[in-house]
Coordinates of C-alpha atoms in Angstrom, one line a residue:
X18 CA -66.0 35.2 78.3
X19 CA -63.9 33.2 75.8
X20 CA -65.4 35.3 73.0
X21 CA -64.3 38.6 74.8
X22 CA -60.8 37.2 75.4
X23 CA -60.5 36.2 71.7
X24 CA -61.6 39.7 70.6
X25 CA -59.1 41.3 72.9
X26 CA -56.3 39.1 71.7
X27 CA -57.2 40.0 68.1
X28 CA -57.1 43.7 68.8
X29 CA -53.7 43.2 70.6
X30 CA -52.3 41.3 67.6
X31 CA -53.5 44.0 65.2
X32 CA -52.1 46.8 67.3
X33 CA -48.7 44.9 67.6
X34 CA -48.6 44.3 63.9
X35 CA -49.3 48.0 63.3
X36 CA -46.5 49.0 65.7
X37 CA -44.1 46.6 64.0
X38 CA -45.0 47.9 60.6
X39 CA -44.6 51.5 61.6
X40 CA -41.2 50.7 63.2
X41 CA -40.1 49.0 60.0
X42 CA -40.6 52.1 58.1
X43 CA -37.7 54.6 58.0
X44 CA -37.8 58.4 57.6
X45 CA -36.0 58.2 54.3
X46 CA -38.9 56.5 52.6
X47 CA -37.6 52.9 52.6
X48 CA -38.5 49.9 54.6
X49 CA -36.2 48.3 57.1
X50 CA -35.5 45.6 54.6
X51 CA -34.4 48.1 52.0
X52 CA -37.5 48.2 49.8
X53 CA -38.5 51.2 47.7
X54 CA -41.5 53.0 49.2
X55 CA -42.6 54.0 45.7
X56 CA -42.1 50.8 43.7
X57 CA -41.7 48.0 46.2
X58 CA -38.5 46.8 44.6
X59 CA -35.7 45.8 46.8
X60 CA -32.5 47.7 47.0
X61 CA -29.1 46.0 46.8
X62 CA -30.7 42.8 45.6
X63 CA -29.1 41.2 42.5
X64 CA -32.3 39.3 41.8
X65 CA -34.1 42.6 41.4
X66 CA -31.5 44.6 39.4
X67 CA -29.1 45.3 42.3
X68 CA -29.9 49.0 42.5
X69 CA -27.2 50.1 44.9
X70 CA -28.4 52.3 47.8
X71 CA -25.7 52.8 50.4
X72 CA -26.8 53.2 54.0
X73 CA -26.6 56.8 55.2
X74 CA -23.5 57.5 57.3
X75 CA -22.1 60.4 59.3
X76 CA -20.9 63.1 56.9
X77 CA -17.1 62.8 56.7
X78 CA -15.0 65.8 57.6
X79 CA -12.2 66.2 55.1
X80 CA -8.6 66.8 56.3
X81 CA -8.0 70.2 57.9
X82 CA -11.6 71.3 57.9
X83 CA -14.1 72.4 60.7
X84 CA -17.9 72.1 60.5
X85 CA -19.7 75.5 60.5
X86 CA -23.4 75.3 61.3
X87 CA -25.2 77.8 59.0
X88 CA -27.8 80.3 59.8
X89 CA -28.9 83.9 59.3
X90 CA -26.9 87.0 60.2
X91 CA -26.5 90.7 59.3
X92 CA -23.8 90.8 56.6
X93 CA -21.8 93.9 56.1
X94 CA -20.3 96.8 58.1
X95 CA -22.6 97.3 61.0
X96 CA -20.2 99.7 62.8
X97 CA -19.4 103.3 61.8
X98 CA -17.9 103.4 58.3
X99 CA -14.8 105.5 59.2
X100 CA -13.3 104.9 55.8
X101 CA -16.5 106.4 54.2
X102 CA -16.3 103.9 51.3
X103 CA -20.0 103.0 51.6
X104 CA -19.3 99.7 49.8
X105 CA -20.6 97.5 52.6
X106 CA -24.2 98.3 53.4
X107 CA -25.7 95.8 55.8
X108 CA -27.8 93.0 54.4
X109 CA -29.7 90.1 56.0
X110 CA -28.2 86.9 54.7
X111 CA -28.6 83.2 55.3
X112 CA -25.6 80.9 54.9
X113 CA -25.9 77.1 54.5
X114 CA -23.8 74.9 56.7
X115 CA -20.4 74.2 55.3
X116 CA -16.8 73.3 56.2
X117 CA -13.8 75.7 56.3
X118 CA -10.1 75.3 57.2
X119 CA -9.2 75.5 60.9
X120 CA -6.2 77.6 60.0
X121 CA -4.8 79.6 57.1
X122 CA -2.8 77.7 54.5
X123 CA 0.8 77.6 55.6
X124 CA 4.1 77.7 53.8
X125 CA 4.7 74.0 54.2
X126 CA 1.3 73.2 52.7
X127 CA 2.0 75.3 49.7
X128 CA 5.5 73.8 49.3
X129 CA 3.8 70.4 49.3
X130 CA 1.7 71.7 46.4
X131 CA 4.8 72.8 44.5
X132 CA 6.7 69.6 45.2
X133 CA 3.9 67.4 43.7
X134 CA 3.8 69.5 40.5
X135 CA 7.6 69.5 40.2
X136 CA 7.7 65.7 40.3
X137 CA 4.6 65.0 38.2
X138 CA 5.6 67.6 35.6
X139 CA 9.4 67.5 35.6
X140 CA 11.3 69.9 33.3
X141 CA 8.1 71.8 32.5
X142 CA 8.6 75.3 33.8
X143 CA 5.6 76.6 31.9
X144 CA 3.5 74.6 34.3
X145 CA 5.4 74.9 37.6
X146 CA 6.7 78.5 37.5
X147 CA 3.3 80.2 37.4
X148 CA 2.5 78.4 40.7
X149 CA 5.4 79.9 42.6
X150 CA 4.5 82.5 45.2
X151 CA 5.9 86.0 44.6
X152 CA 8.5 86.4 47.3
X153 CA 9.2 90.0 46.1
X154 CA 6.0 91.2 47.7
X155 CA 8.0 91.7 50.9
X156 CA 10.1 94.4 49.3
X157 CA 9.5 98.1 50.0
X158 CA 11.6 101.1 48.8
X159 CA 12.1 102.4 52.3
X160 CA 12.1 99.3 54.5
X161 CA 14.6 96.5 55.1
X162 CA 12.7 93.3 54.4
X163 CA 15.3 91.2 52.5
X164 CA 15.4 88.4 55.2
X165 CA 11.7 87.7 54.4
X166 CA 12.4 87.8 50.7
X167 CA 15.1 85.2 51.1
X168 CA 13.9 83.0 53.9
X169 CA 10.2 83.3 54.6
X170 CA 8.8 80.7 52.2
X171 CA 11.6 78.1 52.4
X172 CA 13.1 78.3 55.9
X173 CA 11.8 75.6 58.4
X174 CA 11.3 78.2 61.0
X175 CA 8.4 79.6 58.9
X176 CA 6.9 76.2 58.0
X177 CA 3.6 76.9 59.7
X178 CA 3.4 80.6 59.0
X179 CA 0.7 81.7 56.5
X180 CA 1.8 81.6 52.9
X181 CA 1.7 85.0 51.2
X182 CA 2.6 86.3 47.8
X183 CA -0.1 84.0 46.4
X184 CA -2.7 85.5 44.0
X185 CA -6.3 84.5 43.8
X186 CA -5.7 82.3 40.7
X187 CA -3.0 80.4 42.5
X188 CA -5.2 79.9 45.5
X189 CA -7.9 78.4 43.2
X190 CA -5.3 76.0 41.7
X191 CA -4.3 74.9 45.2
X192 CA -7.9 74.1 46.1
X193 CA -8.2 72.0 42.9
X194 CA -5.0 70.1 43.6
X195 CA -6.0 69.5 47.2
X196 CA -9.3 68.0 46.1
X197 CA -7.5 65.5 43.9
X198 CA -4.9 64.5 46.5
X199 CA -7.4 64.0 49.4
X200 CA -9.7 61.9 47.3
X201 CA -6.8 60.0 45.7
X202 CA -5.6 59.1 49.2
X203 CA -9.1 58.0 50.2
X204 CA -9.3 55.7 47.2
X205 CA -5.9 54.2 48.2
X206 CA -7.1 53.7 51.8
X207 CA -10.3 51.9 50.7
X208 CA -8.4 49.7 48.2
X209 CA -9.8 51.2 45.0
X210 CA -6.3 52.5 44.0
X211 CA -3.1 50.5 44.4
X212 CA -0.8 52.8 46.6
X213 CA 2.5 51.6 45.3
X214 CA 1.6 51.8 41.7
X215 CA -0.2 55.1 42.0
X216 CA 2.5 56.9 44.0
X217 CA 5.4 55.5 41.9
X218 CA 3.7 56.5 38.6
X219 CA 3.0 60.1 39.6
X220 CA 6.3 60.8 41.4
X221 CA 8.2 59.6 38.3
X222 CA 6.6 62.2 36.0
X223 CA 3.2 60.9 35.0
X224 CA 2.3 64.3 33.5
X225 CA -1.2 64.4 32.1
X226 CA -1.9 60.9 33.4
X227 CA -2.2 61.9 37.0
X228 CA -5.2 61.4 39.3
X229 CA -7.9 64.0 38.9
X230 CA -11.2 63.8 40.9
X231 CA -13.6 64.8 38.1
X232 CA -11.7 62.7 35.5
X233 CA -12.0 59.6 37.7
X234 CA -15.7 60.1 38.2
X235 CA -16.3 60.6 34.5
X236 CA -14.4 57.5 33.6
X237 CA -11.6 59.4 31.9
X238 CA -8.9 58.2 34.3
X239 CA -8.0 54.5 34.5
X240 CA -5.9 53.2 37.4
X241 CA -4.9 49.9 39.0
X242 CA -7.1 48.9 42.0
X243 CA -5.5 47.6 45.2
X244 CA -5.0 43.9 45.8
X245 CA -8.3 43.2 47.7
X246 CA -10.5 45.0 45.1
X247 CA -8.5 43.4 42.2
X248 CA -9.0 40.0 43.9
X249 CA -12.8 40.3 43.9
X250 CA -13.3 41.5 47.4
X251 CA -14.8 44.9 46.6
X252 CA -17.7 45.9 48.9
X253 CA -19.4 47.5 45.8
X254 CA -21.5 45.5 43.4
X255 CA -22.7 46.0 39.8
X256 CA -26.1 45.1 38.5
X257 CA -25.2 41.4 38.2
X258 CA -24.0 41.3 41.8
X259 CA -20.3 41.1 40.8
X260 CA -17.6 43.1 42.6
X261 CA -17.3 46.7 41.2
X262 CA -13.8 48.2 40.9
X263 CA -14.8 51.8 40.2
X264 CA -16.2 54.1 42.8
X265 CA -19.2 56.4 42.1
X266 CA -19.9 59.6 44.0
X267 CA -23.2 58.2 45.3
X268 CA -21.2 55.4 47.0
X269 CA -20.4 57.9 49.8
X270 CA -16.7 57.2 49.8
X271 CA -15.3 60.3 48.2
X272 CA -15.1 63.8 49.7
X273 CA -16.5 66.9 48.1
X274 CA -14.5 69.7 46.4
X275 CA -12.2 72.1 48.1
X276 CA -12.8 75.7 47.1
X277 CA -12.4 79.3 48.3
X278 CA -15.1 80.3 50.7
X279 CA -17.7 82.8 49.5
X280 CA -17.6 86.3 51.1
X281 CA -20.8 85.5 53.0
X282 CA -19.4 82.2 54.3
X283 CA -16.2 83.7 55.4
X284 CA -17.8 86.6 57.2
X285 CA -20.3 84.3 58.9
X286 CA -17.6 81.9 60.0
X287 CA -15.4 84.7 61.3
X288 CA -18.1 86.0 63.7
X289 CA -18.7 82.6 65.2
X290 CA -22.1 83.7 66.4
X291 CA -22.9 80.2 67.7
X292 CA -20.9 81.3 70.8
X293 CA -23.4 84.1 71.4
X294 CA -26.4 81.7 71.4
X295 CA -27.6 80.7 74.9
X296 CA -27.3 77.0 74.2
X297 CA -29.1 74.4 76.2
X298 CA -27.1 71.4 77.5
X299 CA -26.9 68.6 75.0
X300 CA -28.2 66.0 77.4
X301 CA -31.4 68.0 77.8
X302 CA -32.1 67.4 74.1
X303 CA -33.3 71.0 73.6
X304 CA -32.2 73.3 70.9
X305 CA -30.7 76.7 71.6
X306 CA -32.6 80.0 71.5
X307 CA -33.2 81.8 68.2
X308 CA -31.2 84.8 69.3
X309 CA -27.7 86.2 69.4
X310 CA -27.0 87.5 72.9
X311 CA -24.7 90.3 71.7
X312 CA -23.5 91.8 68.4
X313 CA -19.8 91.3 68.0
X314 CA -17.3 93.7 66.6
X315 CA -14.6 91.1 66.1
X316 CA -14.4 87.2 65.8
X317 CA -14.4 87.1 69.6
X318 CA -16.9 88.2 72.2
X319 CA -16.9 91.9 73.1
X320 CA -15.0 92.5 76.3
X321 CA -12.8 95.0 78.0
X322 CA -11.9 98.6 77.1
X323 CA -11.4 98.2 73.3
X324 CA -12.6 94.6 72.7
X325 CA -9.1 93.7 71.5
X326 CA -7.4 92.3 74.7
X327 CA -7.6 89.2 76.8
X328 CA -9.4 90.2 80.0
X329 CA -9.3 87.1 82.2
X330 CA -6.9 87.4 85.1
X331 CA -3.6 85.6 84.7
X332 CA -0.4 85.8 82.7
X333 CA -2.2 86.6 79.4
X334 CA -4.3 89.4 80.8
X335 CA -4.0 92.5 78.6
X336 CA -2.5 90.6 75.7
X337 CA -3.9 91.3 72.2
X338 CA -6.2 88.7 70.7
X339 CA -4.9 89.1 67.2
X340 CA -1.8 90.0 65.2
X341 CA -2.3 93.6 63.9
X342 CA -0.7 97.0 63.8
X343 CA -1.8 99.1 66.8
X344 CA -0.7 102.4 65.2
X345 CA 2.0 104.0 63.2
X346 CA 5.3 102.4 63.9
X347 CA 3.8 100.0 66.5
X348 CA 3.6 96.5 65.2
X349 CA 4.3 94.5 68.4
X350 CA 4.7 96.7 71.4
X351 CA 7.5 97.4 73.7
X352 CA 10.4 95.0 74.5
X353 CA 9.7 93.0 77.6
X354 CA 6.0 93.5 77.1
X355 CA 5.2 92.7 73.5
X356 CA 1.5 93.2 73.0
X357 CA 0.8 90.7 70.1
X358 CA 4.2 89.0 70.0
X359 CA 4.5 89.3 66.2
X360 CA 6.2 91.9 64.1
X361 CA 5.2 90.4 60.8
X362 CA 3.2 87.2 60.4
X363 CA 3.0 84.5 63.1
X364 CA 2.2 80.8 63.3
X365 CA -1.2 79.9 61.9
X366 CA -2.1 78.2 65.2
X367 CA -1.3 81.3 67.3
X368 CA -4.0 83.3 69.3
X369 CA -7.3 81.9 70.5
X370 CA -9.8 80.3 68.1
X371 CA -13.3 81.7 67.7
X372 CA -16.5 79.9 68.7
X373 CA -16.3 77.7 65.6
X374 CA -12.7 76.7 66.4
X375 CA -11.2 78.8 63.7
X376 CA -7.8 80.5 64.1
X377 CA -6.8 84.0 62.9
X378 CA -10.0 85.0 61.3
X379 CA -8.9 88.5 62.3
X380 CA -5.3 89.6 61.8
X381 CA -2.1 87.8 60.8
X382 CA -3.0 87.9 57.1
X383 CA -6.0 89.0 55.0
X384 CA -7.6 86.1 53.1
X385 CA -8.9 85.7 49.6
X386 CA -12.6 84.8 49.2
X387 CA -14.3 83.7 46.0
X388 CA -16.4 86.8 45.3
X389 CA -15.9 89.4 42.6
X390 CA -15.9 92.8 44.2
X391 CA -18.7 95.3 43.6
X392 CA -19.2 98.4 45.7
X393 CA -22.9 97.6 46.1
X394 CA -24.0 94.2 47.4
X395 CA -27.8 94.8 47.8
X396 CA -28.4 93.0 44.5
X397 CA -26.9 89.6 45.5
X398 CA -29.2 86.8 46.7
X399 CA -30.2 86.7 50.4
X400 CA -29.6 82.9 50.5
X401 CA -26.0 81.9 49.9
X402 CA -25.4 85.2 48.1
X403 CA -22.4 85.4 45.8
X404 CA -21.1 87.4 42.9
X405 CA -18.7 85.6 40.5
X406 CA -20.7 82.8 39.0
X407 CA -19.5 81.6 35.6
X408 CA -21.5 78.5 34.6
X409 CA -19.7 75.9 32.6
X410 CA -20.2 72.4 31.2
X411 CA -17.9 69.7 30.0
X412 CA -16.3 70.4 26.7
X413 CA -17.3 67.5 24.5
X414 CA -15.9 68.9 21.2
X415 CA -13.1 66.3 21.1
X416 CA -15.4 63.4 22.0
X417 CA -15.5 60.9 24.9
X418 CA -12.0 59.7 25.9
X419 CA -10.4 63.1 25.0
X420 CA -11.9 65.3 27.6
X421 CA -8.7 66.1 29.6
X422 CA -6.3 69.0 29.2
X423 CA -2.5 68.9 29.5
X424 CA -2.8 68.9 33.3
X425 CA -5.1 66.0 33.4
X426 CA -8.2 68.0 34.2
X427 CA -11.6 67.8 32.5
X428 CA -11.9 70.6 30.0
X429 CA -14.8 72.9 30.6
X430 CA -16.6 75.4 28.4
X431 CA -19.0 78.2 29.1
X432 CA -22.6 77.5 28.4
X433 CA -24.0 79.2 25.4
X434 CA -26.6 81.9 26.1
X435 CA -28.6 80.7 23.0
X436 CA -29.1 77.4 24.9
X437 CA -30.1 79.1 28.0
X438 CA -32.6 81.5 26.5
X439 CA -35.6 79.4 27.5
X440 CA -34.6 78.8 31.1
X441 CA -36.3 80.7 33.9
X442 CA -33.7 80.6 36.6
X443 CA -30.8 82.0 34.6
X444 CA -30.3 83.0 31.0
X445 CA -26.6 84.0 31.0
X446 CA -23.7 81.7 31.8
X447 CA -21.4 84.6 32.6
X448 CA -23.0 86.1 35.7
X449 CA -19.9 87.9 37.0
X450 CA -21.3 91.3 35.9
X451 CA -25.0 90.4 36.1
X452 CA -27.1 93.5 36.6
X453 CA -24.2 95.7 35.7
X454 CA -23.1 94.0 32.5
X455 CA -25.3 95.8 30.0
X456 CA -24.1 98.3 27.4
X457 CA -23.8 101.0 30.0
X458 CA -21.6 99.1 32.4
X459 CA -18.4 100.5 30.8
X460 CA -19.6 104.0 31.4
X461 CA -20.7 103.1 35.0
X462 CA -17.4 101.7 36.0
X463 CA -14.9 103.2 33.6
X464 CA -12.2 100.7 34.6
X465 CA -8.8 102.4 34.6
X466 CA -10.3 105.9 34.3
X467 CA -12.6 106.5 37.2
X468 CA -12.2 103.2 39.1
X469 CA -10.1 100.1 39.5
X470 CA -13.1 97.8 39.9
X471 CA -13.4 95.2 37.2
X472 CA -14.6 91.6 36.6
X473 CA -11.2 90.4 37.9
X474 CA -11.4 92.3 41.2
X475 CA -11.6 89.8 44.0
X476 CA -12.5 90.5 47.6
X477 CA -10.2 89.9 50.5
X478 CA -11.0 90.2 54.2
X479 CA -9.8 89.8 57.8
X480 CA -7.1 92.4 58.4
X481 CA -3.4 91.6 58.7
X482 CA -0.2 92.2 60.6
X483 CA 0.1 95.5 58.6
X484 CA -3.5 96.7 59.3
X485 CA -5.0 98.7 62.1
X486 CA -7.9 97.4 64.2
X487 CA -10.7 98.7 61.9
X488 CA -9.9 96.1 59.3
X489 CA -10.1 93.2 61.8
X490 CA -13.9 93.4 61.8
X491 CA -15.4 90.5 59.7
X492 CA -17.6 93.0 57.8
X493 CA -14.7 95.1 56.4
X494 CA -13.8 94.3 52.8
X495 CA -11.2 95.4 50.2
X496 CA -10.3 94.1 46.8
X497 CA -7.3 93.4 44.5
X498 CA -7.0 92.1 41.0
X499 CA -7.0 88.3 40.9
X500 CA -3.6 88.0 39.3
X501 CA -1.9 90.2 41.9
X502 CA -0.4 89.3 45.3
X503 CA 0.6 90.9 48.5
X504 CA 2.7 90.2 51.7
X505 CA -0.5 90.7 53.7
X506 CA -2.9 88.3 51.8
X507 CA -3.1 84.5 52.3
X508 CA -6.1 82.2 52.1
X509 CA -7.9 79.2 53.5
X510 CA -10.2 76.6 51.8
X511 CA -13.8 75.6 52.3
X512 CA -16.0 72.7 51.3
X513 CA -19.8 72.2 50.9
X514 CA -21.7 70.3 53.5
X515 CA -24.4 67.8 52.5
X516 CA -27.2 66.6 54.7
X517 CA -29.0 68.1 57.7
X518 CA -27.7 71.6 58.5
X519 CA -27.4 71.0 62.2
X520 CA -24.3 68.8 62.1
X521 CA -22.4 65.9 60.5
X522 CA -24.0 63.0 62.5
X523 CA -26.5 60.7 60.8
X524 CA -28.6 61.3 63.9
X525 CA -29.2 64.9 62.8
X526 CA -32.4 65.3 60.8
X527 CA -33.4 68.0 58.4
X528 CA -36.6 69.7 59.4
X529 CA -38.3 69.5 62.7
X530 CA -39.2 66.1 64.0
X531 CA -42.5 65.8 66.0
X532 CA -44.1 62.8 67.7
X533 CA -46.9 61.2 65.8
X534 CA -50.4 62.1 66.9
X535 CA -53.6 60.1 66.7
X536 CA -57.1 61.5 66.3
X537 CA -59.2 61.1 69.4
X538 CA -62.2 58.8 69.2
X539 CA -65.5 60.4 69.6

């Protein structure tokens, strides 16, 4: 009897130890104590080299952005092509999860951008003047728009109206500047930059010596840390276990890069198909169905006579859901019953958001996207498809310590095709005209003779205050040269999402998670 009890206790101890061992293992391949599952060496231990492995945290959402859960959708014009352009054939596409601005970039945001440059680069019009929006885009030979020429960009009334007159290149510059300012502020908040010193230096005309995201990460930008970090209280440690004053990207403190959304991302986000998915309740811990209940024509659910009006009973019943032109000479309806309550642009927070929480993805102003325009899109990839890649590397021709240009940015140069010739995934750094960039491409396109499509033609989408309802469909697309602007085109920024595609919480896992199974004894 005692023997049987001892054997049972032994089995219980073995089972308990097995459970504890399995519990100590984490899904990321490390033990609970932070040991490598491939070498056994401890992480974050100065006696074993102090290899720093930060604990995974929730993915931070940068200022102004909204998380968009990716997925598959039918990209392109799925309704009748009334314009008969035939430049938007439907294509099944998958978009990775990403972030995008809740609203269009407003006048006040762009004035902030100009203000910073005017202070950091004083008396340097060659730098600041090219950034100014073109207010003359409001002019028309047979229309009186002078009040908008004079007041639209500067008057406080229009602070949160979408900025227009900005070309594609200026929108790209804004994204770069925003990346720097957001990460600079984050480093000041966490003590790795001294706020007083940093702001004083830049606002007094630091010129080239201003904070740049990539320059900082590459060690080309030196700055004074805050008091705590300077005093040895940094949470980061070097290999000797001493406080580290410089942040690395793998520390998880910095945000990613702001950029223009790709055409596929913008179109996917505009539809907001997640609202068409019959979702289960969160507390049931079940995923939604792999189906879209309905195909939408606009960023909101189809409803009513023309799918353009608010149909719920109440004061807003019958009101238009976007700012657009109903027909010739009808921009806002009849006095006393204005249908969209906007003759030109309106506040970026007006109208109802779509299922992702995004405002004005149809109407108000068209929006620049990253892609170079081509009339045929069947050749782009079906996963995160894009046209416009121009692969570059850091220009090391002047040596380490001299990598910055006159604006403080890291200088980049296009990769040489001779270096890429043995690669399998790509062999040309300039992929803008890939598959149409051969010796016959000039004859095919004949820019300036038979077409206006070029490598500088950029896509814009969404419809505007000056467009009729056809252009409000997310699948509709047009193009304009990247150095030109319009009173009907604005933009919003996007950012890559890292981690599990389902969301930003550390609780979200990539791949499907199943309970462990044990083989049955025979």
